[in-house]
PDB file of C-alpha atoms in Angstrom:
ATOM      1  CA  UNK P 119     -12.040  26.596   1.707  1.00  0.00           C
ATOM      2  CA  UNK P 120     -10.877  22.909   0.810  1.00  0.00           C
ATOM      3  CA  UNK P 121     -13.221  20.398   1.390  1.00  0.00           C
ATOM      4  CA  UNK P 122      -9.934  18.754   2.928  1.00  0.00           C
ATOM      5  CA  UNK P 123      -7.384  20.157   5.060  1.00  0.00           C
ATOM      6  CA  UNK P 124      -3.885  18.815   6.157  1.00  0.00           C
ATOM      7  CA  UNK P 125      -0.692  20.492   7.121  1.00  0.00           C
ATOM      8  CA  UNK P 126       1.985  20.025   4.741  1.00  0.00           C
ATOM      9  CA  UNK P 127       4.581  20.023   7.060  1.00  0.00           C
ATOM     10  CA  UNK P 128       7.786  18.632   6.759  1.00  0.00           C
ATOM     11  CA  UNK P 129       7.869  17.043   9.821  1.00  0.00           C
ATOM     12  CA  UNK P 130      11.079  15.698  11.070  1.00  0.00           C
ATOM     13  CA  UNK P 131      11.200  13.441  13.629  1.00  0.00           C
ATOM     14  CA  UNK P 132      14.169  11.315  15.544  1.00  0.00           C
ATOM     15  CA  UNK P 133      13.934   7.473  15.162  1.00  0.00           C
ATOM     16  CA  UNK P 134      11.752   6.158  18.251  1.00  0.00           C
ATOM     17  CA  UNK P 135       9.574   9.093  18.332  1.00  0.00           C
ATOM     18  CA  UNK P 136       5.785   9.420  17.618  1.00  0.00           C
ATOM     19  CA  UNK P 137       4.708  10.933  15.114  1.00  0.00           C
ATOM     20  CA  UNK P 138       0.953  12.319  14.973  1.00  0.00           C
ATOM     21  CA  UNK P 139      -0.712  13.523  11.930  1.00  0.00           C
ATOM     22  CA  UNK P 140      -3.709  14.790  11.323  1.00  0.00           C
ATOM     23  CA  UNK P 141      -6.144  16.241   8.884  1.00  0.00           C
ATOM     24  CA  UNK P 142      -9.765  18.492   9.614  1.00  0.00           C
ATOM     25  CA  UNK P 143     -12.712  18.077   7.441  1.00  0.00           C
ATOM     26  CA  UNK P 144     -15.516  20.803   6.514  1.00  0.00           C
ATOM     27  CA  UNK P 145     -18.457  18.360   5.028  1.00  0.00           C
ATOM     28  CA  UNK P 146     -20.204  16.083   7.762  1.00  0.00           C
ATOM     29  CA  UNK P 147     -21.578  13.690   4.914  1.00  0.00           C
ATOM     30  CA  UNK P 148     -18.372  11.694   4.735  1.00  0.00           C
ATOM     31  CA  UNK P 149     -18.273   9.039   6.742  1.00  0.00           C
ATOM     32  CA  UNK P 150     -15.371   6.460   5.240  1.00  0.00           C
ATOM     33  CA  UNK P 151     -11.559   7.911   6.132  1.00  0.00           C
ATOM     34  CA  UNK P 152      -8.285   6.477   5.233  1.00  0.00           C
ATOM     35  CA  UNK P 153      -5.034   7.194   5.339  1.00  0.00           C
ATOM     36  CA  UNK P 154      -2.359   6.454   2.151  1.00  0.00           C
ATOM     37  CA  UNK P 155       1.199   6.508   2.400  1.00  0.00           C
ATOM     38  CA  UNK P 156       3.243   7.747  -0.642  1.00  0.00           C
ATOM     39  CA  UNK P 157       6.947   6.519  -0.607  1.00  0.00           C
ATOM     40  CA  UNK P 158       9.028   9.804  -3.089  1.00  0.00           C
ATOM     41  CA  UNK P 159       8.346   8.822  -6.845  1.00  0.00           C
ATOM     42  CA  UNK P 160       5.604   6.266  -5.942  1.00  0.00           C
ATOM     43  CA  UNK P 161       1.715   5.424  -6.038  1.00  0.00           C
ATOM     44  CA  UNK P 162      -0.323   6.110  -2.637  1.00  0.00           C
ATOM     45  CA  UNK P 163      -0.701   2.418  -0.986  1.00  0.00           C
ATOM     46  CA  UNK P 164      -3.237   2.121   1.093  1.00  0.00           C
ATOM     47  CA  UNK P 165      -1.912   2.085   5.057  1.00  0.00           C
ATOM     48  CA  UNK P 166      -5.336   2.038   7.332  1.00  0.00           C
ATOM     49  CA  UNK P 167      -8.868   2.846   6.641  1.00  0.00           C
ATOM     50  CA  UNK P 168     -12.039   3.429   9.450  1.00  0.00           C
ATOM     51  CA  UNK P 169     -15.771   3.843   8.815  1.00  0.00           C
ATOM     52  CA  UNK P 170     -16.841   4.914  12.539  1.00  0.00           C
ATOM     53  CA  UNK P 171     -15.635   7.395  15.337  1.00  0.00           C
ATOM     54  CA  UNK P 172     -12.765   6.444  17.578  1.00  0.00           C
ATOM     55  CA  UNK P 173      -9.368   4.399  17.411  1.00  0.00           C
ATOM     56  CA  UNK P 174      -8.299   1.545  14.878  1.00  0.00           C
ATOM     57  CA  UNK P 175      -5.068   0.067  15.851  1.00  0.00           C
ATOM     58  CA  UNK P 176      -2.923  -1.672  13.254  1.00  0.00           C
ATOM     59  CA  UNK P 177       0.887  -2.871  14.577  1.00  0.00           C
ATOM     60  CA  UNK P 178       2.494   0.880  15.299  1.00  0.00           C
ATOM     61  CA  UNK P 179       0.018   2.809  13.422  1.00  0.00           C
ATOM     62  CA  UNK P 180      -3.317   3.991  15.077  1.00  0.00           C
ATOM     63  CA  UNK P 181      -6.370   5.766  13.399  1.00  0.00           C
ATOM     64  CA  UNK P 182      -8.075   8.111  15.271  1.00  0.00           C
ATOM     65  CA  UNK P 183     -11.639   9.701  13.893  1.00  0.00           C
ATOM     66  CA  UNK P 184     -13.540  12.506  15.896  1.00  0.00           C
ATOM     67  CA  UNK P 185     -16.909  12.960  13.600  1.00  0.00           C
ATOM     68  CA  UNK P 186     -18.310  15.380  15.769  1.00  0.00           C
ATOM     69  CA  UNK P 187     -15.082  17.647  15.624  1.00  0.00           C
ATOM     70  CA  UNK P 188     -14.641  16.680  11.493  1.00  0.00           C
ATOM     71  CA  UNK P 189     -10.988  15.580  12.597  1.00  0.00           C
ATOM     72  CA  UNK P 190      -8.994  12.796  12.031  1.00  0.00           C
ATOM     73  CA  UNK P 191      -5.293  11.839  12.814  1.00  0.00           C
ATOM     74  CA  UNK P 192      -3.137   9.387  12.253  1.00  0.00           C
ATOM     75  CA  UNK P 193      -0.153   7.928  14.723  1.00  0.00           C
ATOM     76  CA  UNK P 194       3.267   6.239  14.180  1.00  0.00           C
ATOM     77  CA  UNK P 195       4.411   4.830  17.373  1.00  0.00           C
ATOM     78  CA  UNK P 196       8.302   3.899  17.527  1.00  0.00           C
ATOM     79  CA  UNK P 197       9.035   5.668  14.645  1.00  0.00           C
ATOM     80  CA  UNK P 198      11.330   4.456  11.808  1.00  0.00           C
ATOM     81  CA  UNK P 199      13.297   5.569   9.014  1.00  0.00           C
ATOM     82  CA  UNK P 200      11.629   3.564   6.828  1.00  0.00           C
ATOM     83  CA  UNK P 201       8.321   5.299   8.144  1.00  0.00           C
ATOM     84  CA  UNK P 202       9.801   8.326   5.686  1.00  0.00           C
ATOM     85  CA  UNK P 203       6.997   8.961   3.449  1.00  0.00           C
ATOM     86  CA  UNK P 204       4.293  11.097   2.625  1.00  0.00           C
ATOM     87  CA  UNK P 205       0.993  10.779   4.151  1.00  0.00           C
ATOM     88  CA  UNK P 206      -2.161  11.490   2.660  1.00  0.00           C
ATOM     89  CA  UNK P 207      -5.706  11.282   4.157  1.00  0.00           C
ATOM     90  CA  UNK P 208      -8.400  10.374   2.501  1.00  0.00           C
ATOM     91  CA  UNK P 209     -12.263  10.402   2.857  1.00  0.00           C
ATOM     92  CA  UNK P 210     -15.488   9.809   0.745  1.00  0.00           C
ATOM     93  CA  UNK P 211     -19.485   9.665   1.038  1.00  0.00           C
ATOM     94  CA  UNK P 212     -21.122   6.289   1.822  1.00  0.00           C
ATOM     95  CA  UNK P 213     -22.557   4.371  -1.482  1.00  0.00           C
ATOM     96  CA  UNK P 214     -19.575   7.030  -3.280  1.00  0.00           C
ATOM     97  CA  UNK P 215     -16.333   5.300  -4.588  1.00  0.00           C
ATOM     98  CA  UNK P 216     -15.031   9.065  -5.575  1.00  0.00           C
ATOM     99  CA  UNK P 217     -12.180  10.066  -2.746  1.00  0.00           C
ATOM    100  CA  UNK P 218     -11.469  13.530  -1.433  1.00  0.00           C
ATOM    101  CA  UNK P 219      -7.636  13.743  -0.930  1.00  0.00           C
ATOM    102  CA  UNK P 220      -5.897  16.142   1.795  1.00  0.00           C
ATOM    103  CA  UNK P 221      -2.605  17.861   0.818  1.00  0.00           C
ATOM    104  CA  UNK P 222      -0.532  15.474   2.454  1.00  0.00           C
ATOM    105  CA  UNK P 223       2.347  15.473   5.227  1.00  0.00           C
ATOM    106  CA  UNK P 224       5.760  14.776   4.287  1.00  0.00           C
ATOM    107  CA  UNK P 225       7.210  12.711   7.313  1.00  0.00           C
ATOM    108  CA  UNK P 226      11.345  12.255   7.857  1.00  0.00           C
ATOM    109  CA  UNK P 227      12.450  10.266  10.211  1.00  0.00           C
ATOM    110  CA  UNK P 228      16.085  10.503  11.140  1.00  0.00           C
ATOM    111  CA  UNK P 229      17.995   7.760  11.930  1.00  0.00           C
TER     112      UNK P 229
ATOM    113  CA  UNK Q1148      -1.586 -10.509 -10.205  1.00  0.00           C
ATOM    114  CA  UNK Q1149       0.221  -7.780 -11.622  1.00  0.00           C
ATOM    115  CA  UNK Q1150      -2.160  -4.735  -9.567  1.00  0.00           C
ATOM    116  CA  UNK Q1151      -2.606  -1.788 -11.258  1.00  0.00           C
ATOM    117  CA  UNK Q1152      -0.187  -0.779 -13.844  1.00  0.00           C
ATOM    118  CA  UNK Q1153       0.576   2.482 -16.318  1.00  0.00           C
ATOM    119  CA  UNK Q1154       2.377   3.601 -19.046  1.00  0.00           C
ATOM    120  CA  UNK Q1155       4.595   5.290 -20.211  1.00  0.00           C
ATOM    121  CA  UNK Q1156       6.540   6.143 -16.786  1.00  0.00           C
ATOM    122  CA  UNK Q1157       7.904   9.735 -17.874  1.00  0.00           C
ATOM    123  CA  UNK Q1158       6.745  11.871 -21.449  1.00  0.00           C
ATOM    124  CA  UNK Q1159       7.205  14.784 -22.156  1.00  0.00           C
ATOM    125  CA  UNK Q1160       4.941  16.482 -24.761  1.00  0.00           C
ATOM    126  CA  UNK Q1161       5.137  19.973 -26.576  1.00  0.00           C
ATOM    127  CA  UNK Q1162       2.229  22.544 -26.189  1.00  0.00           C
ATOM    128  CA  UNK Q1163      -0.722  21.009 -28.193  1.00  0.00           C
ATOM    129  CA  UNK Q1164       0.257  17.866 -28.617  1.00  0.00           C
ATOM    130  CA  UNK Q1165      -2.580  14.677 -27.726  1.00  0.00           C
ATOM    131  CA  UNK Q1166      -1.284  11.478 -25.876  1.00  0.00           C
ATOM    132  CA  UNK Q1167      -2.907   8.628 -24.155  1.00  0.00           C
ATOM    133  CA  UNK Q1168      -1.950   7.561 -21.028  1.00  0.00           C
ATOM    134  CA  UNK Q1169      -2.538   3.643 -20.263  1.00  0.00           C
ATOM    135  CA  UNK Q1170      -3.930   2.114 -17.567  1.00  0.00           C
ATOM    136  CA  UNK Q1171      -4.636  -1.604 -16.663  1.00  0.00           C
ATOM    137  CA  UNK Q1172      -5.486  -3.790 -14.060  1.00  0.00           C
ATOM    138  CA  UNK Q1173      -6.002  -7.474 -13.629  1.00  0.00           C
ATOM    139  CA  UNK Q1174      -8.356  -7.773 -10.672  1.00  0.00           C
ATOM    140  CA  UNK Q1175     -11.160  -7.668 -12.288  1.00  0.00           C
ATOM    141  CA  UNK Q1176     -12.117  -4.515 -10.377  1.00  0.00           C
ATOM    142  CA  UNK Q1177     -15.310  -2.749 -11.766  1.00  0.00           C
ATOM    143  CA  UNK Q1178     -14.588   1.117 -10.885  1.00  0.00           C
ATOM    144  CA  UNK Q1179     -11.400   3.047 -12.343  1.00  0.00           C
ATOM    145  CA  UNK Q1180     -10.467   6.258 -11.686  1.00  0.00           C
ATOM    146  CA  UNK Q1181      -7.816   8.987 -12.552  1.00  0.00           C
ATOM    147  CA  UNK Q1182      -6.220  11.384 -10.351  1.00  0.00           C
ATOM    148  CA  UNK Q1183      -3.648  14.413 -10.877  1.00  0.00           C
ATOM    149  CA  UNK Q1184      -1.152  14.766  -8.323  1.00  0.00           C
ATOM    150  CA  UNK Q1185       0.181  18.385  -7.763  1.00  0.00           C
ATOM    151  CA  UNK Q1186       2.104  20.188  -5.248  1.00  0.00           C
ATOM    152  CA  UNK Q1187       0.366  20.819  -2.419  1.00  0.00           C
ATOM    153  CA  UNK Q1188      -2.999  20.231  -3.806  1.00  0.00           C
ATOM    154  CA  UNK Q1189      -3.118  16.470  -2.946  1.00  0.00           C
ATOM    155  CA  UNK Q1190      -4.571  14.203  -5.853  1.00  0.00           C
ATOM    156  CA  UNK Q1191      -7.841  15.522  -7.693  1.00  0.00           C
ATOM    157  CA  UNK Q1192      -9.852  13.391  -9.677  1.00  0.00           C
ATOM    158  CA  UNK Q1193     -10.132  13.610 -13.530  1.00  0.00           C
ATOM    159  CA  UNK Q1194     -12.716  11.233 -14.506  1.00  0.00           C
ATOM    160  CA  UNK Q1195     -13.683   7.666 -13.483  1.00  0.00           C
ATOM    161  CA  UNK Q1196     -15.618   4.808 -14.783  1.00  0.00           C
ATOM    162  CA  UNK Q1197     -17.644   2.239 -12.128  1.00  0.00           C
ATOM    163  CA  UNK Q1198     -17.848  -0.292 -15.274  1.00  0.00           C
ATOM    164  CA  UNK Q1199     -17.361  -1.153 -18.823  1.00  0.00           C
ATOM    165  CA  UNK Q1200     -19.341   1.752 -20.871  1.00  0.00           C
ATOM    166  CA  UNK Q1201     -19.900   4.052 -18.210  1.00  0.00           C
ATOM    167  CA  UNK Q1202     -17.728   6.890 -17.515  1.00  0.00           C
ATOM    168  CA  UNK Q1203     -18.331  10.089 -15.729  1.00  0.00           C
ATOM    169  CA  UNK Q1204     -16.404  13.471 -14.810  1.00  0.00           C
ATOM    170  CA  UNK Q1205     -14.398  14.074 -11.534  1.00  0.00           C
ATOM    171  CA  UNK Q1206     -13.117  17.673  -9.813  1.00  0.00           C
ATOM    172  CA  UNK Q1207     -10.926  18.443 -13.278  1.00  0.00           C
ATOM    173  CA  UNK Q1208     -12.013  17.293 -16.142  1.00  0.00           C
ATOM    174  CA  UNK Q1209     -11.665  19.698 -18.545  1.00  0.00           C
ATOM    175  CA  UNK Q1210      -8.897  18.960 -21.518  1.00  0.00           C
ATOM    176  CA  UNK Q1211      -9.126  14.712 -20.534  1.00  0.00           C
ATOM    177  CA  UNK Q1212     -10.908  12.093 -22.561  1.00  0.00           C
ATOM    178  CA  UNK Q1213     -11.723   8.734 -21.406  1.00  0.00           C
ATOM    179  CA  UNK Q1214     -13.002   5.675 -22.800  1.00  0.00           C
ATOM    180  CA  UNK Q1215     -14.080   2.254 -21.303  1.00  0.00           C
ATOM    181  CA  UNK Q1216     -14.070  -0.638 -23.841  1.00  0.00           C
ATOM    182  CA  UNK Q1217     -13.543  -3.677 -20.946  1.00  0.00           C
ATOM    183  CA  UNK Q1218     -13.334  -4.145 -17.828  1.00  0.00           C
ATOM    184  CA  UNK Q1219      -9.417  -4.534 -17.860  1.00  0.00           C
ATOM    185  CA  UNK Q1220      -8.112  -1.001 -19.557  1.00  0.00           C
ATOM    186  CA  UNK Q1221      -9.235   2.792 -18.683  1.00  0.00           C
ATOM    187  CA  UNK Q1222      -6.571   4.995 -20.861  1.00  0.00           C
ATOM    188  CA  UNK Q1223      -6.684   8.875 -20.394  1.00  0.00           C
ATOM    189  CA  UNK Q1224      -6.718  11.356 -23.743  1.00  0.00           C
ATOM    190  CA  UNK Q1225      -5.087  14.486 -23.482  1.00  0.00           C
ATOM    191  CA  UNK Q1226      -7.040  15.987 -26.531  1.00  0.00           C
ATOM    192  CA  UNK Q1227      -4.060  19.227 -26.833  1.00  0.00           C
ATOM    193  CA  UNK Q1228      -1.641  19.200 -23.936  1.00  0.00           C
ATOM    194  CA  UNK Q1229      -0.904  22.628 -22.116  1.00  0.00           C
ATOM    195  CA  UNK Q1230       1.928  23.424 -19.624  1.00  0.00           C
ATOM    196  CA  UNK Q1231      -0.931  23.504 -16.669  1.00  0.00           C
ATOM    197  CA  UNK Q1232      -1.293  19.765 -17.423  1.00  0.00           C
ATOM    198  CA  UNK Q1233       2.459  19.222 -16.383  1.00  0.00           C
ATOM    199  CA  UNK Q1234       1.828  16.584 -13.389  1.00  0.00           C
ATOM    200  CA  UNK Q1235       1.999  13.123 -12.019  1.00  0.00           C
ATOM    201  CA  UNK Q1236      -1.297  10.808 -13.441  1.00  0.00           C
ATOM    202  CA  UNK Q1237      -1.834   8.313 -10.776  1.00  0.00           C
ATOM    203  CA  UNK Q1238      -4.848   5.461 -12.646  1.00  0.00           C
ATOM    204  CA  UNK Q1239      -6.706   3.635  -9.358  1.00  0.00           C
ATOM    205  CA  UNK Q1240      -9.264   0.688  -9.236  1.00  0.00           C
ATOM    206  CA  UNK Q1241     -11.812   0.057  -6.560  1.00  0.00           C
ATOM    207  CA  UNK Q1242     -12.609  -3.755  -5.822  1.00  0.00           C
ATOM    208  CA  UNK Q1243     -16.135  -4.907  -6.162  1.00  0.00           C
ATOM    209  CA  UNK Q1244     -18.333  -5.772  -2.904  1.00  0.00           C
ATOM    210  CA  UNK Q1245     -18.655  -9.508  -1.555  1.00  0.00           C
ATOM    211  CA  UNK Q1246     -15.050 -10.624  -2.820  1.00  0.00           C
ATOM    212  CA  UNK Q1247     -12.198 -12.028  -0.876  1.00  0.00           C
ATOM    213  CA  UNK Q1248     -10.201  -8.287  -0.782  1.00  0.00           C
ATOM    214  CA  UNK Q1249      -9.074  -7.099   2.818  1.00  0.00           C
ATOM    215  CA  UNK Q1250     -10.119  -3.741   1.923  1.00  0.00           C
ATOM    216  CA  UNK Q1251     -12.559  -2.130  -0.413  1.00  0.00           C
ATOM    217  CA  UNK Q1252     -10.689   0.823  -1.323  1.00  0.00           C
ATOM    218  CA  UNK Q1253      -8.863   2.048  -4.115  1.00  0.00           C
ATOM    219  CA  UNK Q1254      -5.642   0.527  -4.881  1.00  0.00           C
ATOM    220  CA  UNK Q1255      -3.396   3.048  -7.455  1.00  0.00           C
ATOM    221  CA  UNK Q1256      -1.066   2.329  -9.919  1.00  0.00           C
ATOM    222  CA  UNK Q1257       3.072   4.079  -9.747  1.00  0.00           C
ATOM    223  CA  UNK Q1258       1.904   6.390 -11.797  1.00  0.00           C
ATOM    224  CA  UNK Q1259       3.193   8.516 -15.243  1.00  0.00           C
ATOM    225  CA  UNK Q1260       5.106  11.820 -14.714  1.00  0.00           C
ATOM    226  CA  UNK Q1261       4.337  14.002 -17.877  1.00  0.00           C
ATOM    227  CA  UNK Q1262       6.138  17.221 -18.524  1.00  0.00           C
ATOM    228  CA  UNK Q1263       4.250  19.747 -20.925  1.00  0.00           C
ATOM    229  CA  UNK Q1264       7.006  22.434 -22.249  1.00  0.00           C
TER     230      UNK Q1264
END
């Protein structure tokens, strides 16, 4: 079993819409989460990040963290085409710079 | 500042073969990494370095050498390249604690697609 899990989706998605992501964790120890976006043929740039349960809002994206359930997700509200990416989530041990990578989500979002 | 950068963009090598993929960065960030990017798998981590001197192994290190001389460079050795090393190399550094950075986590570089044939 991956430390890691995310569905690799595609997901396609009309403009406007939400889009929810999410990823599932097996190892209670890590505590720091983000979440990278990866535009095709690109380096991962770093798109929120959350150290303790519950939401983090930034503009149209929202972080979401459940440590009891090992879960995280990720939300896109109002949904754009240049919201196309992959999305990768990310997680590590305190005091650890080392990251533990899901699979990633490739998003489309139609115009 | 110019962030993290690499070189060469593409290679391709022939079975057995040794390269050295570049990395740099200008922030004067103390930890470097290296990550393999595969389909499906997400990104794995090769080897990393939290300073000048000190390097250490990630999840796959076997057929990589690295070396850290400064602070600035962390290149990756591919001692004999094999077709199971056919990937994209993403390089990443990690800010140090106290500065004026809006996050603390990695930033990565555009990374270097190498084909092994």
């Amino acid at each position: 079993q991956k430390e890691v899990e995310q569905d690799p989706g595609p997901l396609s998605v009309p403009e406007g819409a939400i889009v929810s992501l999410n990823c599932t964790y097996s190892n209670s120890a890590f505590q720091y989460f983000m979440w990278y976006r990866q535009y095709s043929r690109k380096g991962p740039e770093l798109l929120m990040y959350t150290y303790s349960s519950g939401n983090k809002e930034d503009g149209r994206f929202t972080a979401q963290v459940d440590k009891s359930s090992k879960y995280i997700s990720l939300f896109i509200r109002d949904s754009q085409p240049s919201d196309s990416a992959t999305y990768l989530c990310a997680m590590r041990y305190p005091n650890d710079y080392k990251l533990s990578f899901g699979a990633g989500t490739t998003v489309t979002v139609r115009a | 500042n110019a962030g993290v950068t690499q070189t060469p963009k593409f290679q391709v090598l022939k079975t057995g073969q040794s390269m050295t993929l570049q990395c740099a960065q200008d922030m004067n960030h103390e930890y470097m990494s290296w990550y393999r990017q595969d389909p499906g798998m997400g990104l794995r981590l090769i080897h990393y370095s939290v300073g000048a001197g000190i390097t250490d192994q990630g999840e796959v290190p076997n057929g990589y050498n690295v070396s850290r001389s400064t602070t600035e460079d962390f290149p990756l050795r591919l001692l004999s390249a094999a077709p199971s090393q056919t990937s994209v190399y993403f390089c990443a550094s990690r800010p140090p604690a106290g500065g004026p950075w809006a996050s603390y986590e990695q930033y990565f570089g555009p990374g270097t697609r190498l084909t092994v044939t």
